[in-house]
Amino acid sequence: MAEAMKYAVISGRKSFLSGRINPRGHAIERRINAEDVRKNFQPSPGEITMCHQPSGFRTRVDGAIFQGYKVTPYYDSMICKVICHGRNRTEAIQRMRRSLDEFVIEGIKTTVDLHKILLNHKKFLDSDFNVSWLDKEKLL
């Protein structure tokens, strides 16, 4: 099946799955990093002394952090991803806000608070941003 899908893409033909997939709702993901946002996103290694991850309807956390987990400076600073799904963008954002409010990570600096700021910013809510937006806004 994978070969057939690759061939369809390469040849420019519509995939045999076209028309069978019906998008539903909206999903939003936030990558939680062990970084100090006030120090130009410098890595924040150390031991997680407290960890409470969000849960709930249409909310998922992908990662393996826990109380006592040691974050090292030797690898990617992403410690987990939070994914929320809603019937529409507004509902997905509301679920993500709740999830980030529930998230407790102590012992290291993380990007959780930055994501809370971004999710409430007018430009984000209006979908009026681009890749250089964060640098220009000086939110921190």
Coordinates of C-alpha atoms in Angstrom, one line a residue:
M1 CA 0.0 0.0 0.0
A2 CA 2.8 2.4 0.8
E3 CA 4.4 1.8 -2.6
A4 CA 1.0 2.5 -4.3
M5 CA 0.7 5.8 -2.4
K6 CA 4.3 6.8 -3.3
Y7 CA 3.6 6.0 -7.0
A8 CA 0.4 8.1 -6.9
V9 CA 2.2 11.1 -5.5
I10 CA 5.2 10.8 -7.9
S11 CA 3.0 10.3 -11.0
G12 CA 0.7 13.2 -10.0
R13 CA -2.4 11.0 -9.9
K14 CA -4.9 11.4 -7.2
S15 CA -4.4 8.8 -4.5
F16 CA -6.9 6.0 -4.2
L17 CA -7.7 7.5 -0.7
S18 CA -8.8 10.8 -2.2
G19 CA -12.4 11.5 -1.1
R20 CA -12.3 8.9 1.6
I21 CA -10.8 11.2 4.2
N22 CA -13.1 13.7 5.8
P23 CA -11.3 16.2 8.0
R24 CA -13.1 16.8 11.3
G25 CA -12.4 19.5 13.9
H26 CA -9.1 21.3 14.7
A27 CA -6.0 20.1 16.6
I28 CA -3.4 22.2 18.2
E29 CA 0.0 21.1 19.5
R30 CA 2.4 22.7 21.9
R31 CA 6.0 21.5 22.3
I32 CA 7.2 21.8 25.8
N33 CA 10.9 22.4 26.1
A34 CA 13.3 22.5 29.0
E35 CA 14.4 26.0 28.2
D36 CA 14.7 29.4 29.9
V37 CA 12.8 31.7 27.6
R38 CA 14.1 34.8 29.5
K39 CA 17.7 33.7 28.6
N40 CA 17.2 33.4 24.9
F41 CA 15.8 29.9 25.2
Q42 CA 18.9 28.5 26.9
P43 CA 18.6 24.8 27.8
S44 CA 17.5 24.2 31.4
P45 CA 18.8 20.8 32.5
G46 CA 18.1 19.4 35.9
E47 CA 15.8 17.2 37.9
I48 CA 12.1 17.5 37.7
T49 CA 11.0 17.8 41.3
M50 CA 7.3 18.0 40.7
C51 CA 5.3 16.8 37.6
H52 CA 1.6 16.8 37.0
Q53 CA 0.5 16.4 33.4
P54 CA -2.8 17.5 32.0
S55 CA -5.5 15.0 31.0
G56 CA -9.0 15.2 29.8
F57 CA -11.3 14.8 26.9
R58 CA -9.5 15.1 23.5
T59 CA -6.2 15.9 25.3
R60 CA -3.0 13.9 24.9
V61 CA 0.5 14.3 26.3
D62 CA 3.3 12.6 24.3
G63 CA 6.5 12.3 26.4
A64 CA 8.1 10.3 29.2
I65 CA 8.7 12.9 31.9
F66 CA 7.9 12.2 35.6
Q67 CA 8.9 13.4 39.0
G68 CA 12.6 12.6 39.5
Y69 CA 13.3 12.6 35.7
K70 CA 16.7 14.1 34.9
V71 CA 16.8 16.4 31.9
T72 CA 20.3 16.5 30.4
P73 CA 21.8 19.2 28.2
Y74 CA 23.1 16.6 25.7
Y75 CA 19.9 16.1 23.6
D76 CA 17.0 18.0 22.2
S77 CA 15.4 20.1 24.9
M78 CA 11.8 19.1 24.0
I79 CA 10.5 17.1 27.0
C80 CA 6.9 16.5 25.7
K81 CA 4.1 17.5 23.4
V82 CA 0.6 18.5 24.4
I83 CA -2.0 17.9 21.7
C84 CA -5.7 19.1 22.1
H85 CA -8.5 18.5 19.6
G86 CA -11.8 20.5 19.4
R87 CA -14.7 20.8 17.0
N88 CA -13.2 24.0 15.8
R89 CA -10.1 26.2 16.4
T90 CA -11.6 28.1 19.3
E91 CA -12.5 24.9 21.2
A92 CA -9.0 23.5 20.6
I93 CA -7.4 26.6 21.9
Q94 CA -9.7 26.6 25.0
R95 CA -8.7 22.9 25.7
M96 CA -5.0 23.8 25.3
R97 CA -5.3 26.7 27.7
R98 CA -6.9 24.4 30.3
S99 CA -4.3 21.8 29.7
L100 CA -1.4 24.3 30.1
D101 CA -3.0 25.6 33.3
E102 CA -3.1 22.1 34.7
F103 CA 0.5 21.4 33.7
V104 CA 2.9 21.5 36.7
I105 CA 6.6 21.1 36.1
E106 CA 9.0 22.2 38.9
G107 CA 12.8 21.9 39.2
I108 CA 13.6 23.2 35.7
K109 CA 12.5 26.1 33.5
T110 CA 10.1 25.3 30.7
T111 CA 8.2 27.0 27.8
V112 CA 4.8 26.4 29.4
D113 CA 4.3 30.0 30.5
L114 CA 5.3 31.3 27.0
H115 CA 2.7 29.1 25.4
K116 CA 0.1 30.5 27.8
I117 CA 1.0 34.0 26.7
L118 CA 0.9 33.1 23.0
L119 CA -2.4 31.4 23.2
N120 CA -4.0 34.6 24.6
H121 CA -2.3 37.0 22.2
K122 CA -4.6 38.9 19.9
K123 CA -2.4 38.3 16.8
F124 CA -2.5 34.5 17.5
L125 CA -6.2 34.5 18.0
D126 CA -6.7 36.5 14.8
S127 CA -4.3 34.2 12.9
D128 CA -2.2 37.3 12.1
F129 CA 1.3 36.1 12.6
N130 CA 4.3 34.6 10.8
V131 CA 7.7 32.9 11.7
S132 CA 9.3 36.2 12.8
W133 CA 6.3 37.2 14.9
L134 CA 7.8 36.2 18.3
D135 CA 11.0 38.1 17.7
K136 CA 9.1 41.3 16.7
E137 CA 6.5 41.2 19.5
K138 CA 9.0 41.2 22.4
L139 CA 6.5 39.3 24.5
L140 CA 9.0 38.5 27.2

